[in-house]
C-alpha cells in the first residue's frame, strides 16, 4: 500500500490523505483533527476521517464523496487523480444531506456521471433535486460491471437511522465498502488497523452511539455479509479494516447480543423531518445505554403499526419524539401515539422530546395526551428549537440517564416479594403524586463552581426562626448540601415562565446558567433574575431517610422579585418521580 499524498500532520489543518489500497483502487481520506459535528458520536473529540474510494477500471466509480466541510479540498485532490469528465459513477451507500454541496459541485464538473444509490435514497434525491432525475440510478441487490473484473455487487442494509443503507462489494479486490458499519471516529496518519487493539474503546463507543439502538437490523446485515469472501472492510470513517476483520465482525455480533440481555428495555420512537429530532433521539439513547438499559430505535416513518405495537409491548418504558409540522405532529407519530394510548399498560414509564422551528405544539400535545392517560414521565420533556447544540445534546443524554434511573427504581419497587399488584402500585403512586409542591431551583457553589437542582420537595418547617425542610437525592450532589453550615439559595419559580428546562438533569452545571439572567446573593450562591422570589438559607440539620436526605435549613434573607405573580406548582401524575 503506497501513500500518494498527505499534508504533514504537525500543522493539523483539514486535508485529504490519498493512498492506493488495492488494484485500481484509491482511498481519499478527508481529515479533521477537530470535533466535526455536535452529534453524540463525535463526543470523544478525536477528530475523524470521511473516507471516499475511487475505482479506476475500464469505467470509473467514486464511492461516498464527503460532506460540505471538505468539498473544496476533496475536489481539488480528486482532480489530481482523475479527469472528472471521465467519471462514470458516483456510488452513495447512504444519501447524506450533508453530501449535497459536494455532489452539486461534482455534477457541475462531471454532468455525465450517474448517481447510484438504493431506491429509498433515489426517492430522497429526486424529491430534493428533481433536476438530477436523469443522473440517478437506483439499485437493490444488483451488480455493476466496471470492467477488468471489477464487478460491483450491492447489498441493501436498511436500518431505522439509515433506511437507504447500501454496502458495496468489489469482487476483483474483495473489498467491502461498508459506509456506517465498522467505522470509528479517530484521525491520524495510519491507514490500516495494524494497532487495532488500541481502537477497541473508540470502536465500541462508535457502535453504542450509532448501532446499539438498531442491533436487530445490524444482525440482519451481518448475515447478508457472511457469504462474501472479504480481505478489507472499507468504512466511511476511520482506518481501513484488514488485520482485525474477523475480530471486528465478532465484536459486532457480541455487542448486538448484549443489547438483548439487558434487564430493562426502552422503545425509542421518533420521526424526523430535517434530522434534528433523530439527533436528539441518539443522544437520549446514549444516556440510556450508558446506564445499562437496552434501547430499540423505531423510525415511525418507516415502521408499520404491528412492529410499533410489538416494540412497545416488549418494553419497560417508551420515549416518543416528534418534530412540529404545520402546528401538528406528523401522521406517523399520531399513529404511534394512538397505539400507545390504546394498548400500552399504564405501568410503563414514558418520555417526550422533539425539535421545532417556531411553535412546537407537537411536543406539548404528546405530553398532555400521555399525562391525561395517567402515564408517568421518567424525565423532563425536552423541547429544542432549530438545530441541537452541544449543550442541548448533553441535556438529552442527562434525560436518558435520568429515565434509566427511574426505571431501575421502579424495578426495585416491583420485585417478586411485593404482595401488591402492579395495578395497586400504579394507583398508590398516582395518589401520592397528588401531593403538590412549589417548583424551585436550589443553587449552591463550591470552589467558585455553581450548580443547580430542580425540585418540588420543599416545605416550610418552622416559624421562628423561619425554616425549610427539603428532600434531596444522593445523586443531586447531596454531599454539598447536607452538612450543617452549608449555604444555598432557594429560587422559587413563577408559573408560566419555563426555567425548569435549564435544570432538567439531576444536577445541572455552569452551562445551565449560560442563557439566564443571574446575580450573586450575599452567601455567594446564584439568584435567578426571572424567579418569582428567592431565599438565602443555611443548613442546620440533616437526616438520612429512605432514598433521600431530609435537610432542615433556616432562612437568612429573602426577597420577592415579582410582587404580581403565581408560584409555579409541580402537578404530578405519579409519586414515583419528581
Coordinates of C-alpha atoms in Angstrom, one line a residue:
X1 CA 0.0 0.0 0.0
X2 CA 1.6 3.3 -1.1
X3 CA 0.9 6.7 0.3
X4 CA 0.4 9.1 -2.7
X5 CA -0.1 12.4 -0.9
X6 CA -0.7 13.8 2.5
X7 CA -0.3 17.1 4.3
X8 CA 2.0 17.0 7.3
X9 CA 0.1 16.3 10.5
X10 CA 2.1 18.7 12.7
X11 CA 0.2 21.7 11.2
X12 CA -3.1 19.9 11.7
X13 CA -5.2 21.6 9.0
X14 CA -8.0 19.8 7.3
X15 CA -6.6 17.9 4.5
X16 CA -7.1 14.9 2.2
X17 CA -4.8 11.9 2.5
X18 CA -4.6 9.7 -0.6
X19 CA -3.3 6.1 -0.8
X20 CA -3.5 3.1 -3.1
X21 CA -5.2 0.3 -1.2
X22 CA -5.6 -2.3 -4.0
X23 CA -5.6 -2.8 -7.8
X24 CA -7.0 0.3 -9.5
X25 CA -8.3 1.4 -6.1
X26 CA -7.5 4.6 -4.1
X27 CA -8.8 5.9 -0.8
X28 CA -9.2 9.6 -0.3
X29 CA -9.4 10.3 3.4
X30 CA -10.8 13.8 4.1
X31 CA -9.4 14.5 7.6
X32 CA -10.0 16.8 10.5
X33 CA -8.4 16.7 14.0
X34 CA -11.2 18.8 15.5
X35 CA -14.7 17.7 16.5
X36 CA -16.5 17.8 13.2
X37 CA -20.1 18.0 14.5
X38 CA -22.3 18.2 17.6
X39 CA -23.7 14.7 17.2
X40 CA -23.0 12.5 20.2
X41 CA -20.9 10.0 18.2
X42 CA -18.3 12.8 17.8
X43 CA -18.1 13.5 21.6
X44 CA -14.8 11.8 22.2
X45 CA -13.3 14.7 20.1
X46 CA -10.5 12.7 18.4
X47 CA -11.3 14.1 15.0
X48 CA -12.5 11.9 12.2
X49 CA -11.9 10.9 8.6
X50 CA -14.5 11.0 5.8
X51 CA -13.4 8.1 3.6
X52 CA -14.1 8.1 -0.2
X53 CA -12.9 5.5 -2.6
X54 CA -12.0 5.7 -6.3
X55 CA -12.1 2.6 -8.5
X56 CA -10.4 3.3 -11.9
X57 CA -11.0 0.3 -14.2
X58 CA -12.5 0.4 -17.7
X59 CA -15.1 2.6 -16.1
X60 CA -14.6 4.7 -13.1
X61 CA -16.6 4.9 -9.8
X62 CA -16.3 7.2 -6.9
X63 CA -17.8 5.8 -3.7
X64 CA -19.2 8.1 -0.9
X65 CA -17.8 11.6 -1.6
X66 CA -17.5 13.6 1.7
X67 CA -19.8 16.3 3.2
X68 CA -19.6 20.0 2.7
X69 CA -16.9 20.5 5.3
X70 CA -14.5 19.0 2.8
X71 CA -16.0 19.9 -0.5
X72 CA -13.3 22.2 -1.8
X73 CA -10.2 20.4 -0.7
X74 CA -11.6 17.0 -1.7
X75 CA -12.4 18.0 -5.2
X76 CA -9.0 19.7 -5.6
X77 CA -7.3 16.4 -4.6
X78 CA -9.7 14.2 -6.7
X79 CA -8.8 16.3 -9.8
X80 CA -5.2 15.3 -9.4
X81 CA -6.0 11.6 -9.8
X82 CA -9.0 11.7 -12.2
X83 CA -10.2 13.7 -15.2
X84 CA -13.7 14.4 -13.9
X85 CA -15.1 14.3 -17.4
X86 CA -14.2 10.6 -17.4
X87 CA -16.1 9.8 -14.1
X88 CA -18.9 7.3 -14.9
X89 CA -20.5 6.6 -11.5
X90 CA -20.9 8.2 -8.1
X91 CA -22.0 5.5 -5.6
X92 CA -23.8 6.6 -2.5
X93 CA -24.0 3.9 0.1
X94 CA -26.1 6.4 2.1
X95 CA -27.8 9.6 0.8
X96 CA -26.5 12.1 3.4
X97 CA -27.9 15.6 3.1
X98 CA -24.5 16.9 4.2
X99 CA -23.1 15.5 0.9
X100 CA -25.3 17.6 -1.3
X101 CA -22.9 20.5 -1.5
X102 CA -20.2 18.2 -2.7
X103 CA -22.5 16.5 -5.2
X104 CA -23.6 19.8 -6.7
X105 CA -20.1 20.9 -7.5
X106 CA -19.1 17.4 -8.6
X107 CA -22.0 17.0 -11.0
X108 CA -21.4 20.5 -12.4
X109 CA -17.9 19.3 -13.4
X110 CA -19.0 15.7 -14.3
X111 CA -22.6 16.0 -15.7
X112 CA -22.2 12.6 -17.4
X113 CA -21.8 10.8 -14.1
X114 CA -24.6 8.5 -12.9
X115 CA -25.5 8.6 -9.2
X116 CA -26.0 5.0 -7.9
X117 CA -27.9 4.5 -4.7
X118 CA -30.7 2.5 -3.2
X119 CA -34.3 3.1 -4.1
X120 CA -35.2 5.0 -0.9
X121 CA -32.0 7.1 -1.5
X122 CA -33.1 7.7 -5.1
X123 CA -36.5 8.8 -3.9
X124 CA -35.0 11.3 -1.5
X125 CA -32.7 12.7 -4.1
X126 CA -35.4 13.1 -6.7
X127 CA -37.6 14.9 -4.3
X128 CA -34.9 17.4 -3.3
X129 CA -33.2 17.7 -6.7
X130 CA -35.6 16.9 -9.5
X131 CA -33.1 18.3 -12.0
X132 CA -30.9 15.3 -11.3
X133 CA -33.6 12.8 -12.4
X134 CA -31.6 11.7 -15.5
X135 CA -28.5 11.1 -13.4
X136 CA -30.0 8.9 -10.7
X137 CA -29.8 5.1 -11.0
X138 CA -31.4 3.1 -8.2
X139 CA -30.3 -0.4 -7.2
X140 CA -31.3 -3.2 -5.0
X141 CA -29.3 -6.5 -4.8
X142 CA -27.9 -5.6 -8.3
X143 CA -24.4 -5.7 -9.9
X144 CA -22.5 -3.1 -11.8
X145 CA -19.7 -4.1 -14.1
X146 CA -16.8 -1.6 -14.2
X147 CA -14.7 -3.9 -16.4
X148 CA -11.3 -5.5 -15.6
X149 CA -13.0 -8.0 -13.3
X150 CA -14.3 -5.1 -11.1
X151 CA -17.8 -6.5 -10.7
X152 CA -19.6 -4.4 -8.0
X153 CA -22.4 -6.1 -6.1
X154 CA -24.8 -4.1 -3.9
X155 CA -26.2 -5.3 -0.6
X156 CA -29.2 -3.4 0.9
X157 CA -28.8 -2.9 4.7
X158 CA -31.7 -0.7 5.8
X159 CA -31.8 0.5 9.4
X160 CA -34.0 2.9 11.3
X161 CA -31.4 5.6 11.1
X162 CA -30.3 4.9 7.5
X163 CA -33.3 3.4 5.7
X164 CA -31.4 3.8 2.4
X165 CA -28.3 1.9 3.5
X166 CA -26.1 0.0 1.0
X167 CA -22.9 -1.9 1.2
X168 CA -20.9 -2.3 -2.0
X169 CA -18.6 -5.3 -2.7
X170 CA -15.9 -5.4 -5.3
X171 CA -15.2 -9.0 -6.4
X172 CA -11.8 -8.1 -8.0
X173 CA -10.3 -6.7 -4.8
X174 CA -12.5 -8.4 -2.3
X175 CA -13.2 -5.1 -0.6
X176 CA -16.5 -4.5 1.2
X177 CA -17.3 -0.7 1.2
X178 CA -19.3 -0.7 4.5
X179 CA -20.1 3.0 5.0
X180 CA -21.6 3.3 8.5
X181 CA -20.5 -0.2 9.5
X182 CA -17.2 -1.0 11.2
X183 CA -16.1 2.6 11.4
X184 CA -14.6 4.8 14.2
X185 CA -14.2 8.5 14.7
X186 CA -10.4 9.0 15.1
X187 CA -8.0 10.9 12.9
X188 CA -4.3 10.0 12.3
X189 CA -1.9 9.1 9.5
X190 CA -2.4 5.3 10.0
X191 CA -4.4 3.9 7.0
X192 CA -4.8 0.3 8.3
X193 CA -5.8 -1.1 11.6
X194 CA -2.5 -2.8 12.5
X195 CA -2.8 -1.3 16.0
X196 CA -6.4 -2.3 16.3
X197 CA -6.3 -3.2 20.0
X198 CA -5.8 0.5 20.7
X199 CA -9.0 1.2 18.9
X200 CA -11.2 -1.1 21.0
X201 CA -12.7 1.6 23.2
X202 CA -13.4 4.0 20.3
X203 CA -14.9 1.3 18.2
X204 CA -17.3 0.3 21.0
X205 CA -18.3 3.9 21.6
X206 CA -19.0 4.3 17.9
X207 CA -21.2 1.2 17.9
X208 CA -23.0 2.2 21.0
X209 CA -23.8 5.7 19.5
X210 CA -24.8 4.5 16.1
X211 CA -25.8 0.9 16.1
X212 CA -26.8 -0.3 19.6
X213 CA -30.4 1.0 19.2
X214 CA -30.8 -0.8 15.9
X215 CA -29.0 -4.1 16.8
X216 CA -31.7 -6.2 15.2
X217 CA -31.1 -4.6 11.8
X218 CA -27.3 -4.8 12.3
X219 CA -27.5 -8.6 12.9
X220 CA -29.5 -8.9 9.7
X221 CA -26.8 -7.0 7.8
X222 CA -24.1 -9.2 9.3
X223 CA -25.9 -12.3 8.0
X224 CA -26.1 -10.8 4.5
X225 CA -22.3 -10.1 4.5
X226 CA -21.3 -13.5 5.8
X227 CA -21.1 -15.2 2.3
X228 CA -18.7 -12.7 0.8
X229 CA -15.0 -13.5 0.7
X230 CA -13.5 -10.4 2.1
X231 CA -10.0 -9.0 2.5
X232 CA -10.8 -5.5 3.6
X233 CA -13.6 -3.5 5.3
X234 CA -13.5 0.0 3.8
X235 CA -15.7 2.1 6.2
X236 CA -16.9 5.6 5.9
X237 CA -14.8 6.7 8.9
X238 CA -11.5 5.7 10.4
X239 CA -8.9 3.2 9.3
X240 CA -9.4 0.5 6.8
X241 CA -10.0 -2.8 8.5
X242 CA -7.6 -5.6 7.4
X243 CA -5.9 -7.1 10.4
X244 CA -8.9 -7.3 12.7
X245 CA -11.5 -8.3 10.1
X246 CA -12.8 -11.4 11.9
X247 CA -12.5 -9.9 15.3
X248 CA -14.4 -6.8 14.4
X249 CA -17.2 -8.9 13.0
X250 CA -17.3 -11.0 16.1
X251 CA -17.4 -7.9 18.3
X252 CA -20.4 -6.5 16.4
X253 CA -22.2 -9.8 16.9
X254 CA -21.4 -9.8 20.6
X255 CA -22.4 -6.2 21.1
X256 CA -25.7 -6.9 19.4
X257 CA -26.3 -9.9 21.7
X258 CA -25.6 -7.7 24.8
X259 CA -28.5 -5.5 23.9
X260 CA -30.8 -8.5 24.1
X261 CA -29.6 -9.5 27.6
X262 CA -30.2 -6.2 29.4
X263 CA -32.8 -6.5 32.1
X264 CA -34.5 -3.2 31.2
X265 CA -35.7 -2.2 27.7
X266 CA -36.9 1.1 26.2
X267 CA -38.7 1.6 22.9
X268 CA -37.4 4.9 21.4
X269 CA -40.0 6.1 18.8
X270 CA -39.5 9.1 16.6
X271 CA -40.0 10.8 13.3
X272 CA -37.5 13.4 12.0
X273 CA -38.4 15.9 9.2
X274 CA -35.0 17.5 8.9
X275 CA -32.8 15.2 11.0
X276 CA -32.8 17.2 14.2
X277 CA -35.2 15.0 16.1
X278 CA -33.2 12.0 15.1
X279 CA -30.0 13.6 16.6
X280 CA -31.9 14.2 19.8
X281 CA -33.0 10.6 19.8
X282 CA -29.4 9.3 19.5
X283 CA -28.3 11.5 22.5
X284 CA -31.2 10.2 24.7
X285 CA -30.4 6.7 23.6
X286 CA -26.7 7.2 24.6
X287 CA -27.8 8.2 28.1
X288 CA -29.9 5.1 28.4
X289 CA -27.3 2.7 27.1
X290 CA -24.5 4.2 29.3
X291 CA -26.8 3.4 32.3
X292 CA -27.4 -0.3 31.3
X293 CA -30.7 0.0 29.5
X294 CA -31.3 -1.7 26.2
X295 CA -32.8 0.6 23.5
X296 CA -34.8 -0.3 20.4
X297 CA -34.9 2.6 17.9
X298 CA -38.1 2.8 15.9
X299 CA -38.3 5.3 13.0
X300 CA -42.1 5.6 12.8
X301 CA -41.9 6.9 9.2
X302 CA -40.6 3.5 8.1
X303 CA -42.2 1.1 10.5
X304 CA -45.7 -0.5 10.3
X305 CA -48.1 -0.4 13.2
X306 CA -47.6 -4.1 14.2
X307 CA -43.9 -3.5 14.7
X308 CA -44.6 -0.4 16.8
X309 CA -47.0 -2.4 18.9
X310 CA -44.5 -5.2 19.4
X311 CA -41.8 -2.9 20.5
X312 CA -43.9 -1.0 23.0
X313 CA -45.3 -4.2 24.5
X314 CA -41.8 -5.7 24.9
X315 CA -40.5 -2.6 26.6
X316 CA -40.4 -1.4 30.2
X317 CA -40.8 2.2 29.0
X318 CA -41.1 4.2 25.9
X319 CA -39.9 7.6 24.8
X320 CA -41.5 9.3 21.8
X321 CA -40.1 12.2 19.8
X322 CA -41.6 14.4 17.1
X323 CA -41.0 17.5 15.0
X324 CA -43.8 20.0 14.6
X325 CA -45.1 20.4 11.0
X326 CA -47.8 22.9 10.4
X327 CA -48.6 23.0 14.1
X328 CA -49.1 19.3 14.3
X329 CA -47.1 16.0 14.8
X330 CA -46.5 14.0 11.6
X331 CA -49.2 11.4 10.8
X332 CA -46.8 8.6 11.7
X333 CA -46.3 9.9 15.2
X334 CA -50.0 10.4 15.7
X335 CA -50.5 6.7 14.7
X336 CA -47.8 5.6 17.1
X337 CA -49.3 7.7 19.9
X338 CA -52.7 6.2 19.2
X339 CA -51.2 2.7 19.5
X340 CA -49.6 3.6 22.9
X341 CA -52.8 5.1 24.3
X342 CA -54.9 2.1 23.3
X343 CA -52.5 -0.8 24.1
X344 CA -49.7 0.2 26.5
X345 CA -50.1 -0.6 30.2
X346 CA -50.0 2.5 32.5
X347 CA -47.2 1.0 34.5
X348 CA -44.8 1.7 31.6
X349 CA -42.6 4.8 32.0
X350 CA -43.0 7.5 29.4
X351 CA -40.9 10.3 27.9
X352 CA -41.4 13.0 25.3
X353 CA -39.0 15.1 23.2
X354 CA -38.9 17.0 20.0
X355 CA -37.5 19.8 17.9
X356 CA -39.3 22.6 16.1
X357 CA -38.8 25.7 14.1
X358 CA -41.3 28.1 15.6
X359 CA -44.2 26.8 17.8
X360 CA -43.5 23.3 19.0
X361 CA -47.2 22.2 19.5
X362 CA -46.5 18.6 18.7
X363 CA -44.4 18.0 21.8
X364 CA -46.9 19.7 24.1
X365 CA -49.7 17.7 22.5
X366 CA -48.0 14.3 23.0
X367 CA -47.0 15.2 26.6
X368 CA -50.6 16.3 27.5
X369 CA -52.1 13.1 26.0
X370 CA -49.8 10.9 27.9
X371 CA -50.3 12.7 31.2
X372 CA -54.1 12.7 30.7
X373 CA -53.9 9.0 30.2
X374 CA -52.0 8.7 33.6
X375 CA -48.7 7.7 32.2
X376 CA -45.7 8.7 34.3
X377 CA -42.9 10.7 32.8
X378 CA -39.4 9.4 33.6
X379 CA -37.6 12.7 32.7
X380 CA -38.3 16.3 31.9
X381 CA -39.8 16.8 28.5
X382 CA -37.2 18.1 26.0
X383 CA -38.0 20.9 23.6
X384 CA -35.3 22.1 21.2
X385 CA -35.8 24.9 18.8
X386 CA -34.0 24.6 15.5
X387 CA -30.7 22.5 15.4
X388 CA -29.4 21.0 18.6
X389 CA -26.3 22.4 20.3
X390 CA -23.7 20.6 22.4
X391 CA -25.5 21.9 25.5
X392 CA -28.9 20.5 24.4
X393 CA -27.4 17.2 23.4
X394 CA -25.9 16.9 26.9
X395 CA -29.4 17.7 28.3
X396 CA -30.7 14.8 26.2
X397 CA -28.0 12.4 27.5
X398 CA -28.8 13.5 31.0
X399 CA -32.5 12.9 30.4
X400 CA -31.7 9.4 29.1
X401 CA -29.7 8.7 32.2
X402 CA -32.4 10.0 34.5
X403 CA -35.0 7.9 32.7
X404 CA -32.8 4.9 33.2
X405 CA -32.5 5.5 36.9
X406 CA -36.3 5.9 37.4
X407 CA -36.8 2.7 35.5
X408 CA -34.4 0.9 37.9
X409 CA -36.2 2.4 40.9
X410 CA -39.5 1.1 39.6
X411 CA -37.9 -2.3 39.0
X412 CA -36.8 -2.4 42.7
X413 CA -40.3 -1.5 43.8
X414 CA -41.7 -4.4 41.8
X415 CA -39.5 -7.2 43.0
X416 CA -41.4 -10.6 43.4
X417 CA -41.6 -10.3 47.2
X418 CA -44.1 -7.4 46.9
X419 CA -47.5 -8.7 47.7
X420 CA -49.3 -5.8 46.0
X421 CA -50.2 -6.0 42.3
X422 CA -48.9 -3.6 39.6
X423 CA -52.4 -2.1 39.4
X424 CA -52.3 -1.4 43.1
X425 CA -48.8 0.1 42.8
X426 CA -49.9 2.3 39.9
X427 CA -53.0 3.6 41.9
X428 CA -50.9 4.2 45.0
X429 CA -48.3 6.1 43.1
X430 CA -51.0 8.2 41.4
X431 CA -52.4 9.1 44.8
X432 CA -49.0 10.1 46.3
X433 CA -48.4 12.1 43.1
X434 CA -51.4 14.4 44.0
X435 CA -49.2 16.0 46.8
X436 CA -48.2 19.2 45.1
X437 CA -45.2 21.3 45.8
X438 CA -43.7 24.6 44.8
X439 CA -41.3 24.3 41.9
X440 CA -37.9 25.6 42.9
X441 CA -34.3 25.7 41.8
X442 CA -31.7 25.2 44.6
X443 CA -28.4 26.9 43.7
X444 CA -25.2 26.3 45.5
X445 CA -21.5 26.7 44.9
X446 CA -18.2 25.0 45.8
X447 CA -14.8 26.4 44.9
X448 CA -16.4 29.1 42.8
X449 CA -18.2 26.5 40.7
X450 CA -22.0 26.9 40.6
X451 CA -24.7 24.3 40.1
X452 CA -28.4 24.0 40.4
X453 CA -31.1 21.4 41.4
X454 CA -34.7 21.4 40.2
X455 CA -37.0 20.2 43.0
X456 CA -40.6 20.5 44.2
X457 CA -39.9 18.7 47.6
X458 CA -39.8 21.8 49.7
X459 CA -42.0 22.9 52.6
X460 CA -41.9 25.4 55.4
X461 CA -40.9 23.7 58.6
X462 CA -40.7 26.4 61.3
X463 CA -41.9 30.0 62.0
X464 CA -39.3 31.2 64.5
X465 CA -36.7 31.1 63.1
X466 CA -38.2 30.8 59.6
X467 CA -37.1 27.4 58.4
X468 CA -37.5 25.0 55.5
X469 CA -37.4 21.2 55.0
X470 CA -36.0 19.9 51.7
X471 CA -35.7 16.3 50.5
X472 CA -32.8 15.7 48.2
X473 CA -31.4 12.6 46.5
X474 CA -27.8 11.3 46.7
X475 CA -27.2 11.8 43.0
X476 CA -28.2 15.5 43.2
X477 CA -24.9 16.5 44.8
X478 CA -26.4 15.9 48.2
X479 CA -22.9 15.9 49.8
X480 CA -22.7 19.7 49.1
X481 CA -26.0 20.4 51.0
X482 CA -26.3 18.0 53.9
X483 CA -23.7 19.4 56.2
X484 CA -24.6 22.0 58.9
X485 CA -23.3 25.3 57.8
X486 CA -23.7 24.7 54.0
X487 CA -25.4 27.6 52.3
X488 CA -27.7 27.8 49.3
X489 CA -30.3 29.9 47.6
X490 CA -33.8 28.6 47.1
X491 CA -35.2 30.2 43.8
X492 CA -39.0 29.9 43.8
X493 CA -40.2 29.7 40.2
X494 CA -43.1 31.6 38.6
X495 CA -46.0 30.0 36.8
X496 CA -45.8 30.3 33.1
X497 CA -42.1 31.0 32.9
X498 CA -40.3 27.9 31.8
X499 CA -37.0 28.0 33.6
X500 CA -37.2 24.3 34.6
X501 CA -35.9 23.2 31.2
X502 CA -32.4 24.6 32.0
X503 CA -32.2 22.3 35.1
X504 CA -33.7 19.1 33.7
X505 CA -30.7 16.9 34.6
X506 CA -30.3 15.5 38.1
X507 CA -27.8 18.2 39.0
X508 CA -27.1 20.9 36.5
X509 CA -23.7 22.7 35.9
X510 CA -22.4 26.1 34.9
X511 CA -23.9 25.6 31.4
X512 CA -27.4 25.8 32.9
X513 CA -26.8 29.5 33.8
X514 CA -25.3 30.5 30.5
X515 CA -28.6 31.7 28.9
X516 CA -30.1 33.0 32.2
X517 CA -30.0 36.4 33.9
X518 CA -28.3 35.9 37.3
X519 CA -26.9 37.8 40.2
X520 CA -24.9 36.7 43.3
X521 CA -26.6 36.5 46.7
X522 CA -24.9 37.5 50.0
X523 CA -23.9 33.9 50.6
X524 CA -22.2 33.6 47.2
X525 CA -24.8 31.4 45.5
X526 CA -26.8 32.5 42.5
X527 CA -30.1 34.2 42.3
X528 CA -32.2 33.7 39.1
X529 CA -33.4 37.1 38.0
X530 CA -36.6 35.5 36.4
X531 CA -37.6 33.7 39.6
X532 CA -40.7 34.8 41.5
X533 CA -38.8 35.0 44.8
X534 CA -35.6 33.8 46.5
X535 CA -34.5 32.7 49.9
X536 CA -30.9 32.6 51.2
X537 CA -30.6 29.6 53.5
X538 CA -28.1 27.9 55.8
X539 CA -28.3 24.1 56.6
X540 CA -28.8 23.4 60.3
X541 CA -29.7 19.6 60.5
X542 CA -29.9 16.6 58.2
X543 CA -31.2 13.1 58.4
X544 CA -30.9 10.1 56.1
X545 CA -34.5 8.9 55.3
X546 CA -35.3 6.2 52.8
X547 CA -33.8 7.1 49.4
X548 CA -33.5 10.8 50.3
X549 CA -31.7 13.1 52.7
X550 CA -34.0 15.4 54.7
X551 CA -32.5 18.8 55.3
X552 CA -33.6 21.4 57.7
X553 CA -32.3 24.9 56.9
X554 CA -33.0 28.4 58.3
X555 CA -33.8 31.4 56.1
X556 CA -31.2 34.2 56.4
X557 CA -32.5 36.6 53.8
X558 CA -35.1 36.8 51.0
X559 CA -37.0 38.9 48.6
X560 CA -40.0 38.7 46.3
X561 CA -38.7 39.7 42.8
X562 CA -42.2 39.9 41.2
X563 CA -45.0 41.0 43.5
X564 CA -47.6 40.1 40.9
X565 CA -47.1 36.5 40.1
X566 CA -48.2 33.0 41.0
X567 CA -45.9 30.3 42.3
X568 CA -45.2 27.5 39.9
X569 CA -46.6 24.2 41.2
X570 CA -45.4 20.8 40.2
X571 CA -48.5 18.8 39.3
X572 CA -47.6 15.2 39.2
X573 CA -49.5 12.1 38.0
X574 CA -47.3 9.7 40.0
X575 CA -45.5 9.7 43.3
X576 CA -42.6 7.6 41.9
X577 CA -40.7 10.6 40.5
X578 CA -40.3 14.4 40.8

